[in-house]
XYZ file of C-alpha atoms in Angstrom:
101
model
C -3.876 8.578 -9.911
C -2.698 6.517 -6.991
C -2.221 2.782 -6.912
C -2.473 1.139 -3.493
C -1.297 -2.418 -3.005
C -2.313 -4.128 0.229
C -1.211 -7.620 1.062
C -1.332 -10.292 3.709
C 1.314 -12.904 3.001
C 2.356 -15.808 5.217
C 5.772 -15.752 6.887
C 5.606 -19.020 8.812
C 8.236 -20.880 6.799
C 11.593 -19.929 5.334
C 10.178 -20.306 1.817
C 7.190 -18.064 2.660
C 9.465 -15.397 4.169
C 11.588 -15.423 1.021
C 8.483 -15.032 -1.186
C 7.308 -12.156 1.041
C 10.681 -10.423 0.793
C 10.820 -10.859 -2.985
C 7.299 -9.453 -3.385
C 8.065 -6.453 -1.170
C 11.349 -5.820 -3.014
C 9.505 -6.038 -6.338
C 7.073 -3.349 -5.188
C 9.915 -1.081 -4.080
C 11.772 -1.608 -7.371
C 8.605 -0.625 -9.241
C 8.421 2.727 -7.438
C 6.026 1.910 -4.601
C 6.612 3.404 -1.162
C 5.492 1.949 2.130
C 2.546 3.764 3.717
C 2.049 1.215 6.492
C 3.084 -2.367 7.051
C 1.789 -4.311 4.042
C 0.322 -1.180 2.386
C 2.305 0.339 -0.464
C 1.376 3.259 -2.726
C 2.563 4.571 -6.061
C 1.592 7.640 -8.045
C 0.703 7.022 -11.686
C 0.344 9.624 -14.435
C -2.738 8.023 -16.006
C -5.020 5.018 -15.827
C -3.083 3.408 -18.670
C 0.145 3.844 -16.713
C -1.553 2.376 -13.639
C -2.573 -0.696 -15.647
C 1.088 -1.279 -16.549
C 2.023 -1.280 -12.858
C -0.954 -3.475 -11.927
C 0.274 -6.057 -14.438
C 3.776 -5.865 -12.934
C 2.358 -6.505 -9.465
C 0.264 -9.415 -10.773
C 3.401 -11.045 -12.198
C 5.200 -11.053 -8.833
C 2.339 -12.165 -6.547
C 3.404 -15.189 -4.457
C 1.427 -18.436 -4.571
C 0.118 -18.059 -1.000
C -1.540 -15.127 0.712
C -3.794 -12.313 -0.413
C -3.014 -9.186 -2.439
C -5.462 -6.350 -3.109
C -4.901 -3.492 -5.529
C -6.894 -0.280 -5.347
C -6.823 2.558 -7.878
C -7.647 6.035 -6.543
C -7.862 9.425 -8.177
C -5.726 12.234 -6.788
C -8.862 13.800 -5.306
C -9.818 10.562 -3.519
C -6.278 10.124 -2.246
C -6.084 13.660 -0.857
C -9.328 13.073 1.060
C -7.613 10.375 3.087
C -7.863 11.042 6.790
C -4.963 9.958 8.935
C -5.371 9.343 12.647
C -2.599 8.828 15.145
C -2.907 7.032 18.450
C -1.049 8.230 21.487
C 1.865 10.394 20.507
C 5.268 9.238 21.598
C 7.037 11.296 24.200
C 9.240 13.871 22.515
C 12.924 13.976 23.303
C 14.028 16.597 25.766
C 14.642 19.934 24.045
C 18.222 21.197 24.528
C 18.593 24.664 26.037
C 18.615 27.482 23.535
C 21.696 29.198 24.939
C 24.989 28.051 26.361
C 25.033 27.780 30.141
C 28.293 28.509 31.965
C 28.859 27.516 35.566
């Protein structure tokens, strides 16, 4: 199972930025990895295990902002489609052999 945590937290004051940083650090310490800005995912062995991590997230939610938690099966997660916008220009490829002048 996969646990997705999505959040939109204010960062307009020093106190809000600190709460944001603490929440993000709490997610990372609990084994979540960043998928996108404000979207973190964690694999869980079972639904019971997922509930443990949901409770941990609930305990660290800041007073302001919005947090959403979504539980997905492995099958649902693997059906995710990922789209990229314009690709960045690749770095110039070095020559494959040594050139002597």
